[in-house]
């Protein structure tokens, strides 16, 4: 059974070099085991989703430019998340601020081709049916 995701949940990007933690602002006014609970709209880059160290996606323009300058040798560059779409699928039967709650099986796509997923939901006891 999926767990509710809250502030401090650990995420990993398929093209990132390091984990990152989710930032959930208290605007939804719902707490989960202490920290604010997340919904699928908590996907804003540099607000909710912080960098994952270095990016190695060839679709990222900075990585492509650095790789071209290195004569085709893949050259990772600093990650700047580009998440324009909400997390999917979320938990449609549980609403937080009129949007589906964010569970630990949801994924978020980066414009550079990375898939962001949770390694730790930030909660231990709160399950979503």
Short mmCIF file of C-alpha atoms in Angstrom, two decimals:
data_model
loop_
_atom_site.label_atom_id
_atom_site.label_comp_id
_atom_site.label_asym_id
_atom_site.label_seq_id
_atom_site.Cartn_x
_atom_site.Cartn_y
_atom_site.Cartn_z
CA UNK A 1 0.00 0.00 0.00
CA UNK A 2 1.43 3.43 -0.93
CA UNK A 3 2.51 5.96 1.70
CA UNK A 4 1.64 9.66 1.83
CA UNK A 5 4.57 11.88 0.81
CA UNK A 6 5.50 14.83 3.00
CA UNK A 7 8.17 17.51 3.35
CA UNK A 8 11.63 16.00 3.42
CA UNK A 9 10.81 12.95 1.29
CA UNK A 10 13.92 11.72 -0.54
CA UNK A 11 13.83 11.61 -4.36
CA UNK A 12 16.14 10.44 -7.10
CA UNK A 13 16.26 11.38 -10.78
CA UNK A 14 17.25 8.75 -13.34
CA UNK A 15 19.81 11.19 -14.81
CA UNK A 16 20.86 12.81 -11.51
CA UNK A 17 24.02 11.98 -9.58
CA UNK A 18 22.70 12.61 -6.06
CA UNK A 19 19.41 12.37 -4.14
CA UNK A 20 17.36 15.43 -3.27
CA UNK A 21 14.61 16.14 -0.77
CA UNK A 22 11.11 17.38 -1.56
CA UNK A 23 10.15 20.81 -0.25
CA UNK A 24 6.46 21.16 0.58
CA UNK A 25 5.27 24.63 1.49
CA UNK A 26 2.58 24.78 4.22
CA UNK A 27 0.06 26.43 1.85
CA UNK A 28 -2.12 23.27 1.71
CA UNK A 29 -2.64 23.48 5.50
CA UNK A 30 -2.44 19.69 5.96
CA UNK A 31 0.23 18.04 8.10
CA UNK A 32 1.25 14.39 7.92
CA UNK A 33 3.17 12.92 10.87
CA UNK A 34 4.48 16.43 11.58
CA UNK A 35 5.64 18.01 8.29
CA UNK A 36 3.35 19.39 5.55
CA UNK A 37 1.68 16.78 3.31
CA UNK A 38 2.23 16.98 -0.46
CA UNK A 39 -0.21 16.85 -3.36
CA UNK A 40 0.47 16.28 -7.07
CA UNK A 41 0.92 20.01 -7.70
CA UNK A 42 4.07 20.14 -5.55
CA UNK A 43 6.27 19.80 -8.63
CA UNK A 44 7.74 23.27 -9.13
CA UNK A 45 11.44 23.27 -10.00
CA UNK A 46 13.71 25.05 -7.49
CA UNK A 47 10.69 25.49 -5.18
CA UNK A 48 9.54 21.92 -4.51
CA UNK A 49 12.10 19.93 -6.50
CA UNK A 50 15.70 20.90 -5.82
CA UNK A 51 18.75 19.88 -7.94
CA UNK A 52 20.05 16.30 -8.05
CA UNK A 53 23.75 17.17 -8.17
CA UNK A 54 25.03 16.68 -11.71
CA UNK A 55 22.80 15.89 -14.73
CA UNK A 56 23.93 13.40 -17.36
CA UNK A 57 20.95 13.64 -19.74
CA UNK A 58 22.03 14.25 -23.34
CA UNK A 59 18.70 16.07 -23.84
CA UNK A 60 19.77 18.76 -21.36
CA UNK A 61 21.14 21.67 -23.44
CA UNK A 62 24.01 22.38 -21.04
CA UNK A 63 25.07 18.71 -21.03
CA UNK A 64 24.80 18.59 -24.84
CA UNK A 65 26.97 21.72 -25.21
CA UNK A 66 29.60 20.46 -22.74
CA UNK A 67 29.63 17.05 -24.44
CA UNK A 68 30.10 18.67 -27.86
CA UNK A 69 32.94 20.79 -26.48
CA UNK A 70 34.57 17.61 -25.12
CA UNK A 71 34.48 16.05 -28.62
CA UNK A 72 31.60 13.69 -27.82
CA UNK A 73 32.63 12.53 -24.35
CA UNK A 74 29.55 12.70 -22.10
CA UNK A 75 30.15 15.60 -19.73
CA UNK A 76 27.64 15.97 -16.85
CA UNK A 77 26.65 19.50 -15.86
CA UNK A 78 24.90 20.91 -12.76
CA UNK A 79 21.28 19.82 -12.49
CA UNK A 80 18.54 22.41 -12.86
CA UNK A 81 15.22 20.51 -12.68
CA UNK A 82 12.73 21.26 -15.46
CA UNK A 83 9.48 19.78 -14.19
CA UNK A 84 6.50 21.40 -15.88
CA UNK A 85 3.92 18.65 -15.35
CA UNK A 86 2.43 17.42 -12.06
CA UNK A 87 3.29 14.14 -10.37
CA UNK A 88 1.37 11.15 -11.77
CA UNK A 89 -0.81 9.33 -10.89
CA UNK A 90 -1.20 10.56 -7.31
CA UNK A 91 -4.01 9.25 -5.11
CA UNK A 92 -7.30 10.34 -6.74
CA UNK A 93 -9.42 9.18 -3.79
CA UNK A 94 -7.55 11.34 -1.25
CA UNK A 95 -7.61 15.10 -1.79
CA UNK A 96 -5.30 17.69 -0.25
CA UNK A 97 -6.27 21.28 -1.14
CA UNK A 98 -8.68 19.90 -3.79
CA UNK A 99 -5.90 18.01 -5.61
CA UNK A 100 -4.94 14.32 -5.40
CA UNK A 101 -2.55 13.50 -2.56
CA UNK A 102 1.02 12.60 -3.52
CA UNK A 103 1.98 9.00 -2.78
CA UNK A 104 5.37 7.33 -2.93
CA UNK A 105 4.63 5.42 -6.15
CA UNK A 106 4.02 8.61 -8.15
CA UNK A 107 6.55 9.81 -10.73
CA UNK A 108 7.42 13.23 -12.14
CA UNK A 109 8.99 13.73 -15.56
CA UNK A 110 11.79 16.21 -16.17
CA UNK A 111 11.81 17.96 -19.56
CA UNK A 112 15.33 16.57 -20.08
CA UNK A 113 14.05 12.98 -19.96
CA UNK A 114 14.66 12.13 -16.33
CA UNK A 115 12.14 10.23 -14.24
CA UNK A 116 11.93 11.44 -10.65
CA UNK A 117 10.75 8.94 -8.06
CA UNK A 118 10.77 8.57 -4.28
CA UNK A 119 13.27 6.51 -2.34
CA UNK A 120 11.76 7.53 1.04
CA UNK A 121 8.28 9.09 1.39
CA UNK A 122 9.05 11.07 4.54
CA UNK A 123 6.26 9.25 6.40
CA UNK A 124 6.19 5.80 7.95
CA UNK A 125 2.66 5.25 9.19
CA UNK A 126 0.33 7.14 6.83
CA UNK A 127 -0.91 4.78 4.12
CA UNK A 128 -3.10 5.82 1.20
CA UNK A 129 -5.81 3.35 0.11
#
